[in-house]
Short mmCIF file of C-alpha atoms and ligand atoms in Angstrom, two decimals:
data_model
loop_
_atom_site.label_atom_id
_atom_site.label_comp_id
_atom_site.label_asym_id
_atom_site.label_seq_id
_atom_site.Cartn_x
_atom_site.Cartn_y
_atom_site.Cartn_z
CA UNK A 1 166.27 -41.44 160.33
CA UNK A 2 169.62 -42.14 159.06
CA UNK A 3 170.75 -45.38 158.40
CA UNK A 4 172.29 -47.59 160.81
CA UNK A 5 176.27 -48.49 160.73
CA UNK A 6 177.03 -51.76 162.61
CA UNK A 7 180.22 -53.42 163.33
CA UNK A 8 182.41 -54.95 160.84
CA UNK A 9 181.57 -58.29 160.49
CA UNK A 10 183.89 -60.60 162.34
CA UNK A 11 184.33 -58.29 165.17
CA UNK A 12 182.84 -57.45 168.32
CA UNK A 13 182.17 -54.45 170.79
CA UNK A 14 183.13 -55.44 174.47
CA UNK A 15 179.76 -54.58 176.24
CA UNK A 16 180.36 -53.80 180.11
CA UNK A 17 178.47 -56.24 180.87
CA UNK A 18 181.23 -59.02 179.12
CA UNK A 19 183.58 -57.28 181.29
CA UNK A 20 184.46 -59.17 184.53
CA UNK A 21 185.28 -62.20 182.23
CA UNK A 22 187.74 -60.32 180.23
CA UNK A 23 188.98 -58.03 183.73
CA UNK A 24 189.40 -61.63 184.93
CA UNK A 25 191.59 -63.21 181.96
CA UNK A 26 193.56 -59.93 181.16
CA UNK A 27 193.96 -59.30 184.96
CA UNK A 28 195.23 -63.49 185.11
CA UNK A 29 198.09 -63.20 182.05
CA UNK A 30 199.19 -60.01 183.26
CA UNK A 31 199.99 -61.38 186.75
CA UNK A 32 201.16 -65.08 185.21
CA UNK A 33 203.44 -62.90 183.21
CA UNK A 34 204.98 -60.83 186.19
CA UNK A 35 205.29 -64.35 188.28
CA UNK A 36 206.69 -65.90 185.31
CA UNK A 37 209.14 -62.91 184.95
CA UNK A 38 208.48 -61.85 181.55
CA UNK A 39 208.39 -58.19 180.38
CA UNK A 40 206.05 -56.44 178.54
CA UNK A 41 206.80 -55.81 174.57
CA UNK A 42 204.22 -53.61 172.37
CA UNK A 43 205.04 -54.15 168.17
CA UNK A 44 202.52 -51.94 165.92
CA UNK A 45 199.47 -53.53 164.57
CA UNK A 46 200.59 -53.18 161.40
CA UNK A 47 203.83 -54.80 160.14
CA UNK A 48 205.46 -54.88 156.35
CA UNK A 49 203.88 -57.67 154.92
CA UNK A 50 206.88 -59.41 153.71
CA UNK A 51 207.53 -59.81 157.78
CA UNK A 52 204.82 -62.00 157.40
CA UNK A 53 205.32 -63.55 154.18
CA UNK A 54 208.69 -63.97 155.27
CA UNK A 55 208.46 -65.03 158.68
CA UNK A 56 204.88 -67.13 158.69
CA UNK A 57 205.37 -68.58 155.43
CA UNK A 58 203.76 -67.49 151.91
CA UNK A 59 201.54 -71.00 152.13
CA UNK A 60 200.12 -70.42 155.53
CA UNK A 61 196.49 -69.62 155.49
CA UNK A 62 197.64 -66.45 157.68
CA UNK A 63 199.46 -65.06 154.86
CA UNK A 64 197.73 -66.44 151.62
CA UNK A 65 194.08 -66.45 152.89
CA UNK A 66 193.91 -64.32 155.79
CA UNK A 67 196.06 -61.33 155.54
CA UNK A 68 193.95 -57.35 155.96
CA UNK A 69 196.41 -54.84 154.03
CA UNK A 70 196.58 -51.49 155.05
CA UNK A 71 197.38 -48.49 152.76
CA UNK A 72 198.32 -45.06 153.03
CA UNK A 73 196.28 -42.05 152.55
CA UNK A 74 194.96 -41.49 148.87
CA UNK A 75 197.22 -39.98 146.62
CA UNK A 76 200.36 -40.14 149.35
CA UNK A 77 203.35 -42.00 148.16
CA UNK A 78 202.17 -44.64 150.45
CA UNK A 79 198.85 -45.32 148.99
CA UNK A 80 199.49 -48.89 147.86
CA UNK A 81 202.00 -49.40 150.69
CA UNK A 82 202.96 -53.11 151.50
CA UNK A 83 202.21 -53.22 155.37
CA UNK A 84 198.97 -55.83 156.74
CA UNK A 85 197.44 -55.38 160.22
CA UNK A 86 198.91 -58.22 162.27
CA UNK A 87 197.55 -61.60 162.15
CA UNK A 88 199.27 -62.92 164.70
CA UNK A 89 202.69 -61.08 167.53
CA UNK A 90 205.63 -63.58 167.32
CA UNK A 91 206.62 -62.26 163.86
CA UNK A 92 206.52 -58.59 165.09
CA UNK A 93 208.05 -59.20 168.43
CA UNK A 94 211.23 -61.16 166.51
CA UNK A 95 211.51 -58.47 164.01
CA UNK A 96 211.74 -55.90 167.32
CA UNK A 97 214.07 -58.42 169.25
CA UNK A 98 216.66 -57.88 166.24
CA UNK A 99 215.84 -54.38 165.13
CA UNK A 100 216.86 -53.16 168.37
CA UNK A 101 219.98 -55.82 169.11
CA UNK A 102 217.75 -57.42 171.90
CA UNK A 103 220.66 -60.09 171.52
CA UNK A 104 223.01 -57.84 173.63
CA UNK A 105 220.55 -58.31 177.12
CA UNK A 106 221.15 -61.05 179.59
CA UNK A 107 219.22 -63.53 177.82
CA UNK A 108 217.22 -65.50 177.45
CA UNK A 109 214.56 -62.63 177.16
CA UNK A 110 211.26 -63.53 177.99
CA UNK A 111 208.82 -61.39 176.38
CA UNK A 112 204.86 -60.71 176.96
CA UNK A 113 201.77 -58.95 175.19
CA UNK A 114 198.20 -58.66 174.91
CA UNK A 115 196.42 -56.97 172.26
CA UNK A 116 194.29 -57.68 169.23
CA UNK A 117 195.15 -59.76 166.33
CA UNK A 118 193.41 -59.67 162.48
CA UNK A 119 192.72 -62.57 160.28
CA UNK A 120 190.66 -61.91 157.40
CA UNK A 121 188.82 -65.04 157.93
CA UNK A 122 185.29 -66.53 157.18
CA UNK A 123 183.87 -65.60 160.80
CA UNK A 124 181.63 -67.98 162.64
CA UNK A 125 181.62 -68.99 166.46
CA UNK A 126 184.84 -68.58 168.20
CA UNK A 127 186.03 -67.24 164.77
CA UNK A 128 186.32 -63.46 164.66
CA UNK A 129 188.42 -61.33 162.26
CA UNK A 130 189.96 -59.04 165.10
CA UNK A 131 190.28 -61.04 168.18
CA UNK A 132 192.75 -61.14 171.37
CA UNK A 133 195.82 -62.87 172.45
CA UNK A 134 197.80 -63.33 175.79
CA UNK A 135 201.12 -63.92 173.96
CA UNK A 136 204.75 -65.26 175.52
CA UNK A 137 208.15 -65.55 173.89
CA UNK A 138 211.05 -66.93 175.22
CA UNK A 139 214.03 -65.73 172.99
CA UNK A 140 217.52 -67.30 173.42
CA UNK A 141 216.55 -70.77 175.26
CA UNK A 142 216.98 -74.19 173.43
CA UNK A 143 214.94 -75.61 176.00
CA UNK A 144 213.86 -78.72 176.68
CA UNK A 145 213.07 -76.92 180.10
CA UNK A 146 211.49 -74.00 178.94
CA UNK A 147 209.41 -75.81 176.65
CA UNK A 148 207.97 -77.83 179.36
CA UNK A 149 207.62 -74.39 181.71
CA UNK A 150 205.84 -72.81 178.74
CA UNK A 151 203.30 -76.13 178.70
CA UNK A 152 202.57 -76.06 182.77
CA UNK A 153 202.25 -71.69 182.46
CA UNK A 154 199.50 -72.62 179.54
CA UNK A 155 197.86 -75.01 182.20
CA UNK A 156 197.90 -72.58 185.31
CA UNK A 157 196.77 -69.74 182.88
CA UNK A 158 193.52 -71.77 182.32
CA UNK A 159 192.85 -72.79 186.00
CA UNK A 160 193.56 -69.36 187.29
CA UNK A 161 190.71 -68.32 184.57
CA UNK A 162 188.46 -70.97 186.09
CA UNK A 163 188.43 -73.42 183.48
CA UNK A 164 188.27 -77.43 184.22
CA UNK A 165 189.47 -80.14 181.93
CA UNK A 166 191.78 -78.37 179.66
CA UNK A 167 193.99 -80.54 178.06
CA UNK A 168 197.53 -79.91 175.96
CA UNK A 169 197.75 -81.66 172.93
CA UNK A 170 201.92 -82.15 172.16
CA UNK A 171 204.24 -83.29 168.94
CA UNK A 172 207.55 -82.56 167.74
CA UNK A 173 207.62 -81.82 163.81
CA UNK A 174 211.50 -82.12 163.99
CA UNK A 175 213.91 -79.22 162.53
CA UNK A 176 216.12 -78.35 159.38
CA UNK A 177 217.93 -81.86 159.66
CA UNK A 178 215.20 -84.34 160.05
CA UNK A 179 212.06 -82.39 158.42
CA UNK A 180 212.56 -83.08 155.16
CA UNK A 181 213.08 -86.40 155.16
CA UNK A 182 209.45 -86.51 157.00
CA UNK A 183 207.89 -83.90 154.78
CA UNK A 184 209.45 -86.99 151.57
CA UNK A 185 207.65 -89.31 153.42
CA UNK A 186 204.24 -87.66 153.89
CA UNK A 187 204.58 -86.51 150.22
CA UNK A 188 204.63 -90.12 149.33
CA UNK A 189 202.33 -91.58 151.66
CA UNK A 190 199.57 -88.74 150.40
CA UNK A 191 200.43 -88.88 146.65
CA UNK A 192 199.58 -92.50 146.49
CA UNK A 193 196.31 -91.52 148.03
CA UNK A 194 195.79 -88.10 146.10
CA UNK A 195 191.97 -88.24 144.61
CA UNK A 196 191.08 -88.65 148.12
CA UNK A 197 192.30 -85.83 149.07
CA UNK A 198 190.67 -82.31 149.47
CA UNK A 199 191.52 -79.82 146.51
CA UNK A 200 193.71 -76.81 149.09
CA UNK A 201 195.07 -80.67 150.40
CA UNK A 202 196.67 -81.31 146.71
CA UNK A 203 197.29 -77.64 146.02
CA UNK A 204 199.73 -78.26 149.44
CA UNK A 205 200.90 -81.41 149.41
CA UNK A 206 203.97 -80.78 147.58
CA UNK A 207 204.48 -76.76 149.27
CA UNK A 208 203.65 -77.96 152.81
CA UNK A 209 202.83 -81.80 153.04
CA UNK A 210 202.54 -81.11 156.92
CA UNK A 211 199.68 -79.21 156.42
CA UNK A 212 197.74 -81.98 154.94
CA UNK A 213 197.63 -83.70 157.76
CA UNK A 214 195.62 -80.98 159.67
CA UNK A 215 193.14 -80.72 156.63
CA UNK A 216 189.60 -80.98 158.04
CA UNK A 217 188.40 -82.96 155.36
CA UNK A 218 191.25 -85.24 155.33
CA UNK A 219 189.20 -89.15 155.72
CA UNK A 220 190.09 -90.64 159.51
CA UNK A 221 191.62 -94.05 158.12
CA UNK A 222 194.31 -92.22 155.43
CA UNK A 223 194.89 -89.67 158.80
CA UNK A 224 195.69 -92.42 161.06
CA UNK A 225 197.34 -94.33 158.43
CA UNK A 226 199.95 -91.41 157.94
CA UNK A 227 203.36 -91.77 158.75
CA UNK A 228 204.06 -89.80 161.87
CA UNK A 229 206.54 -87.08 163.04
CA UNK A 230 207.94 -88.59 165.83
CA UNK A 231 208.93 -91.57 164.09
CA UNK A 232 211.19 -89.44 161.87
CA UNK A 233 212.73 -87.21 164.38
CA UNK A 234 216.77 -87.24 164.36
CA UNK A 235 218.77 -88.21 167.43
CA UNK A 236 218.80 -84.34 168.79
CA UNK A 237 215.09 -83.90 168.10
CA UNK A 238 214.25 -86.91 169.55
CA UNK A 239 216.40 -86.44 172.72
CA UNK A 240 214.76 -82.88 172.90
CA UNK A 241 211.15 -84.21 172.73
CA UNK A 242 211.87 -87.51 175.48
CA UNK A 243 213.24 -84.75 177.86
CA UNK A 244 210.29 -82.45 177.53
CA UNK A 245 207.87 -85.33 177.92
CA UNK A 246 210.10 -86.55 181.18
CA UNK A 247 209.74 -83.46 182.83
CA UNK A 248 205.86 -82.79 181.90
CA UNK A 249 205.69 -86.35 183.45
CA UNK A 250 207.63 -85.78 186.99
CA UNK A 251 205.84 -81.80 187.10
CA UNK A 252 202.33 -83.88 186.69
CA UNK A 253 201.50 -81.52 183.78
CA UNK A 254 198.92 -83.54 181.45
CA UNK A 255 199.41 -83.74 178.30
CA UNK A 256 198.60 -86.19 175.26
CA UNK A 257 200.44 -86.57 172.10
CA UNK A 258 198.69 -85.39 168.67
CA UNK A 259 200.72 -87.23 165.62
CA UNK A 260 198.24 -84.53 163.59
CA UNK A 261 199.36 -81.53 165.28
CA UNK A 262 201.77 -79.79 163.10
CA UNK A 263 200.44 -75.70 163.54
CA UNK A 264 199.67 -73.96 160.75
CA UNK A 265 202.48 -71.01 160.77
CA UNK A 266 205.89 -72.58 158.98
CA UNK A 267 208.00 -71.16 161.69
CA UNK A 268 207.61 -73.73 163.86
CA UNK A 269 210.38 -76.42 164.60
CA UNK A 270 210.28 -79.07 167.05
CA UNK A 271 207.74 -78.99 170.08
CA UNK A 272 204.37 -77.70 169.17
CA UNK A 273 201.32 -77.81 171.19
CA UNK A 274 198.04 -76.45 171.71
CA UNK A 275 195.50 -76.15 174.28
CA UNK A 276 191.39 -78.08 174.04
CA UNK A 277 188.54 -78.13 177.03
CA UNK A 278 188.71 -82.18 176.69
CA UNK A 279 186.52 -83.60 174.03
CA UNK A 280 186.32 -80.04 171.91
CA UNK A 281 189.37 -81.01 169.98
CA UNK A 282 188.21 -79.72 166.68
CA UNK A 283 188.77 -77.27 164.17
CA UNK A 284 189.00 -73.76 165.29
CA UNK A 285 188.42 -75.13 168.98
CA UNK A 286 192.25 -74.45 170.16
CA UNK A 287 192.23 -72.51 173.17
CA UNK A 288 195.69 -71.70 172.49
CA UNK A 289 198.60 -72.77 170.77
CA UNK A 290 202.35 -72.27 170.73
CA UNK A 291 205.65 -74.09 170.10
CA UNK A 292 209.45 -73.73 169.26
CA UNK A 293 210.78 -71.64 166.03
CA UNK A 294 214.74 -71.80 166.53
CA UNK A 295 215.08 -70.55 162.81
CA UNK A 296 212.92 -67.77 163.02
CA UNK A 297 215.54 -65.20 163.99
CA UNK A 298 218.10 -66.18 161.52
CA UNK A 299 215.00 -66.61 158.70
CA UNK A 300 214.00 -62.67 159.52
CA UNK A 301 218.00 -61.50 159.74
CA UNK A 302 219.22 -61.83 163.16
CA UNK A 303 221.92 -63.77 165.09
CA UNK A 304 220.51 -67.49 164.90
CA UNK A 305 218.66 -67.99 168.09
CA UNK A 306 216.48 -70.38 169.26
CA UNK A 307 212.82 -69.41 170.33
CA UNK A 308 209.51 -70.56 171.78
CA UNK A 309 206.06 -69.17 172.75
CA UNK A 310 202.65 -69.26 172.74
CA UNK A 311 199.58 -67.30 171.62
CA UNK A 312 196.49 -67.85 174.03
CA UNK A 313 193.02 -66.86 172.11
CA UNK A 314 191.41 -64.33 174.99
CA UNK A 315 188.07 -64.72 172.76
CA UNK A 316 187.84 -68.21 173.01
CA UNK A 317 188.50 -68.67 176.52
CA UNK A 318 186.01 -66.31 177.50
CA UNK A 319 183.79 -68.19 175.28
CA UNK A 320 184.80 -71.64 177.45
CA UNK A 321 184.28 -69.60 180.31
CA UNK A 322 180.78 -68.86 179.21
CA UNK A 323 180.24 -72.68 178.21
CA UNK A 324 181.04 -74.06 181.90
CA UNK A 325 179.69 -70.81 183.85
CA UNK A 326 182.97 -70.00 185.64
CA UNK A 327 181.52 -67.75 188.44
CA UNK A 328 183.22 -64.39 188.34
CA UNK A 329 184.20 -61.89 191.15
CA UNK A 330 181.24 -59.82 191.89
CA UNK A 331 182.29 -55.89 191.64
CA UNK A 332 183.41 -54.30 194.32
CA UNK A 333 180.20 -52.57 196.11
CA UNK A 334 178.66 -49.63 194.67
CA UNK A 335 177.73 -46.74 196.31
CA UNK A 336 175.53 -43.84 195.15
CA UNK A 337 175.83 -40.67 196.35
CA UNK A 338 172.50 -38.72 196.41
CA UNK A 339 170.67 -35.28 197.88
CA UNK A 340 167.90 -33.63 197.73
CA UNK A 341 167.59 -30.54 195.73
CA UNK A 342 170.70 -28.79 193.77
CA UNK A 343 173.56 -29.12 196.06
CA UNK A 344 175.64 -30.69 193.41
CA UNK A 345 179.01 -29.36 195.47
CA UNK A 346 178.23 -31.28 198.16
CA UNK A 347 177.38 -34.34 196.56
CA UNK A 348 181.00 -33.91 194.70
CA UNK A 349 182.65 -33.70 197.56
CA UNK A 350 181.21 -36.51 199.75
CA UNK A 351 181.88 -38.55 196.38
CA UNK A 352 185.30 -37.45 196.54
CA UNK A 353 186.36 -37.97 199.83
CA UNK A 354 185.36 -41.86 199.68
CA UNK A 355 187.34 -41.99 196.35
CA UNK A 356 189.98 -41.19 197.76
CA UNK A 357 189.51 -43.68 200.20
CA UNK A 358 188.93 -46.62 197.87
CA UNK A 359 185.42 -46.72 197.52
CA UNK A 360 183.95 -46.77 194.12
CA UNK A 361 180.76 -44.22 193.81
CA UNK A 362 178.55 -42.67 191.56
CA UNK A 363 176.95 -39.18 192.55
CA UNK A 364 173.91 -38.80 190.74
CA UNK A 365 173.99 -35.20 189.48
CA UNK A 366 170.22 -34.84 188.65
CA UNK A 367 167.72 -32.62 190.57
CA UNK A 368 164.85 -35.01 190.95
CA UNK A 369 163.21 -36.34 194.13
CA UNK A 370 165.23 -38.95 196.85
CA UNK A 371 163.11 -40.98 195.80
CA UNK A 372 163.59 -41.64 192.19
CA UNK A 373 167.27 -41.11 192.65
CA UNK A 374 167.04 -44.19 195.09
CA UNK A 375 165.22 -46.16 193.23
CA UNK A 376 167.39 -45.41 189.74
CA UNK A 377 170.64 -45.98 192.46
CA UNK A 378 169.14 -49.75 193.01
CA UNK A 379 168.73 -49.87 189.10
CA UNK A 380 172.28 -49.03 188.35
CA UNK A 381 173.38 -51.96 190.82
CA UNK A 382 174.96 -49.74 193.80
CA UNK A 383 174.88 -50.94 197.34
CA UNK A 384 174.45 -48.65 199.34
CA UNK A 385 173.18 -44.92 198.80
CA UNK A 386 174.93 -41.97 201.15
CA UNK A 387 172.32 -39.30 201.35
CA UNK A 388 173.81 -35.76 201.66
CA UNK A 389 171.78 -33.71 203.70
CA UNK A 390 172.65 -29.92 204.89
CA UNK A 391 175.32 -28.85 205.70
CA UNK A 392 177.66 -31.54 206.56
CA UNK A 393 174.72 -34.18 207.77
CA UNK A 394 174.72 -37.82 205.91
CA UNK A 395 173.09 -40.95 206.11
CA UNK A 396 173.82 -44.39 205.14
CA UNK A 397 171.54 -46.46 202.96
CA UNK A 398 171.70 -50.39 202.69
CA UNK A 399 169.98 -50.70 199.07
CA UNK A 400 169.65 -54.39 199.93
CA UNK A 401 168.02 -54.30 203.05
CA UNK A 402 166.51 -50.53 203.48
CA UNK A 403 168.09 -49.80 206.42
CA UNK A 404 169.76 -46.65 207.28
CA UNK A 405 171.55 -45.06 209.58
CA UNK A 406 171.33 -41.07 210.11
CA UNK A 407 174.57 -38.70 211.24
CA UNK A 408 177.09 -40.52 209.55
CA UNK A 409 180.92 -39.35 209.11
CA UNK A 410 183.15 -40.47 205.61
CA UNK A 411 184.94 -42.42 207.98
CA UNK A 412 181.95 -44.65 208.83
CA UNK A 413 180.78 -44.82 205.35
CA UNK A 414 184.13 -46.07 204.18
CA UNK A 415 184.18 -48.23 206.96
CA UNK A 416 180.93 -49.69 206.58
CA UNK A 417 180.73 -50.24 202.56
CA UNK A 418 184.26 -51.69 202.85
CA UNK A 419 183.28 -54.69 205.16
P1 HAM B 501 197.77 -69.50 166.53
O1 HAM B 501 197.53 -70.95 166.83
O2 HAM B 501 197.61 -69.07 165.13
O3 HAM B 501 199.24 -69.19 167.03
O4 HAM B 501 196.84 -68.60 167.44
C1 HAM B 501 196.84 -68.76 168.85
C2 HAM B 501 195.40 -68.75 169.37
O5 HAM B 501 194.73 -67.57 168.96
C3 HAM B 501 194.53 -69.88 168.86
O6 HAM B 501 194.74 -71.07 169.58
C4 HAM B 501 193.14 -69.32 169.09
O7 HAM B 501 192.73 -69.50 170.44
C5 HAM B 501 193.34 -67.84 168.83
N1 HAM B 501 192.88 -67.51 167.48
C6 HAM B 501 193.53 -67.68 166.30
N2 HAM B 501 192.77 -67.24 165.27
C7 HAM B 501 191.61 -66.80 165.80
C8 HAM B 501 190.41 -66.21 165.26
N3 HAM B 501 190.27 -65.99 163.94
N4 HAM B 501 189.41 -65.87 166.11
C9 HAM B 501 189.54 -66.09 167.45
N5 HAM B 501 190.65 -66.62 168.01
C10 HAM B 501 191.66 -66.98 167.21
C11 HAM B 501 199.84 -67.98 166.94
O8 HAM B 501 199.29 -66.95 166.65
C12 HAM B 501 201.30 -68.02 167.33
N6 HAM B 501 201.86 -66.65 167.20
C13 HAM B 501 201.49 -68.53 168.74
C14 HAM B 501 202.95 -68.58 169.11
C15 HAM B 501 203.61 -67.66 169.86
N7 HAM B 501 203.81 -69.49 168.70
C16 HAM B 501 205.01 -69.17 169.18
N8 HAM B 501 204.90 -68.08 169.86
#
């Protein structure tokens, strides 16, 4: 026998059977989105990496740890081309917003996608190297109002899903004017304390001092110690953040604030936030995340415009799901169409007609006995079995109960098995 080929590792097949819970989510963002009036974007799954480099920052784990190149055919001028799948949309979807002069539409433009993502990662639970995101941007909105719509769609998203006791976690990590007078402080703070920290910690601290503060390994008492965002924010940051908070407080959206919160992609300016099932608040736990990134635009060569969005991880809410056995829509009923003997037409047509009328159906097309087509019927999950007789006589099985009923029209079928 030959050997076996299996999945690369960090990703996953989607069995049928996993499929109601991901029907349910995809079928939830795509009608959150339409409610919430944003319009669908596609970018290609593979992007220049400099977009990247560029646009998530050269010290992000994304980009220095985690990015999957992609080259062009042997021997084609492209063969060591610079492109990477994508690990994550908002860089693509900002590239697209200015390569096109998105700026020109009635703004702001709220922009939606779901597809797979690529992180060349260390997998482990909830930690794949191809997984999904639901993903929002709001382009051309300095908020604070958006921000605190984007928090409440988050919430809804994971109640529509069926989840319980999701919580947002929320800081502001201040902008170009009041950053880098936190980022001296933190640098400060953490250099007085530097064997204690972990070695990528003190690789970072004086690239991306932020980032230390979301370090794993980083010891609880020099975490809480550490001087915090919010205390550094200017007057326009701060006003931003109060406003947000005031109208997540009237709109009854919960929320708690996360001094450690600070994302790991650099784009981010002010708000950021991210999404826990209450008391999973670790590493790699985030349900989703998102936040603002009003530089982003200008950073990546557009007219400077102010941005926010979020990235919900489809993977890991199923996964929640899973955890707190969110009961899922059964499938609509089943029916089976069967006959005796080889009249195949017939069974196509009957199968047909009650397509066309709604009803999902699956004609078996062997020649075996009514028998073992009823009893593989009942295997495959149906409902009810229509038996095609001759001519144009049918009868109605109830695969729960036994019953039938002989001399049956389409009409009754439909009628029946739609109840
Ligand atoms: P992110 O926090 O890197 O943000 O990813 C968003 C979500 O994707 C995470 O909260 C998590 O649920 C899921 N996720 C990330 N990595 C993995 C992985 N290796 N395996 C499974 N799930 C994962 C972003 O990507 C930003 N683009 C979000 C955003 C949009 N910010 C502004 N706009």
């Amino acid at each position: 026998m030959a050997s076996q080929i299996t999945a690369p590792r960090g990703t996953r097949d989607l069995r049928p059977e996993e499929t109601p819970a991901w029907n349910r989510v995809e079928s939830v963002a795509r009608d959150l989105a339409r409610r919430y009036a944003f319009e669908r974007i596609e970018t290609p799954l593979f992007e220049r990496v400099d977009l990247f480099a560029r646009g998530l920052g050269e010290s992000s784990d994304a980009v220095e740890k985690e990015m999957f190149r992609v080259s062009g055919a042997k021997g084609s001028e492209e063969e060591a081309a610079p492109w990477a799948l994508r690990p994550e949309p908002t860089a693509g979807i900002v590239r697209a917003f200015i390569e096109h002069g998105m700026h020109v539409r009635p703004g702001p433009l709220r922009l939606t996608m779901i597809g797979p993502m690529f992180r060349y990662d260390r997998p482990q639970a909830g930690r794949y190297r191809q997984f999904s995101q639901w993903d929002v941007e709001v382009i051309g909105d300095a908020g604070p109002a958006v921000d605190a719509e984007l928090v409440e769609l988050g919430h809804r998203f994971y109640a529509e899903v069926g989840l319980t006791d999701v919580v947002a976690r929320l800081n502001s990590i201040g902008d170009d004017a009041c950053r880098p007078g936190y980022r001296d402080a933190l640098i400060e703070y953490f250099a007085a304390h530097e064997s204690r920290l972990s070695e990528d910690s003190r690789r970072r601290l004086r690239v991306n001092p932020l980032r230390v503060l979301d370090d794993k390994e980083l010891p609880a008492d020099l975490a809480d110690g550490a001087p915090r965002g919010v205390d550094h924010l200017c007057v326009a940051c701060r006003e931003h953040f109060d406003a947000l908070r005031a109208l997540l407080d009237a709109l009854g959206v919960r929320y708690e604030l996360d001094h450690r919160l600070v994302r790991g992609l650099d784009y981010y300016t002010r708000t950021a936030f991210e999404f826990y099932v209450a008391g999973r608040e670790g590493q790699q736990q985030a349900l989703g995340g998102g936040g603002r990134y009003d530089g982003l635009v200008e950073l990546l060569g557009g007219r400077p415009s102010p941005g926010i969005g979020f990235g919900i991880g489809l993977d890991r809410t199923i996964l929640a799901m899973d955890e707190q056995e969110v009961t899922l829509p059964v499938r609509a009923p089943l029916v089976a169409v069967l006959g005796g003997g080889d009249d195949h037409l017939m069974r196509l047509r009957v199968a047909g007609g009650l397509r066309e009328a709604g009803v999902a159906v699956r004609p078996d097309g062997s020649s075996r006995r009514l028998g073992k087509q009823l009893e593989s019927a009942a295997k495959a999950g149906a409902r009810w079995a229509v038996i095609v007789g001759e001519g144009d006589v049918m009868a109605l099985k109830d695969l729960d109960s036994g019953a039938q009923r002989d001399g049956v029209s389409i009409h009754e079928v439909v009628a029946a098995v739609s109840e």
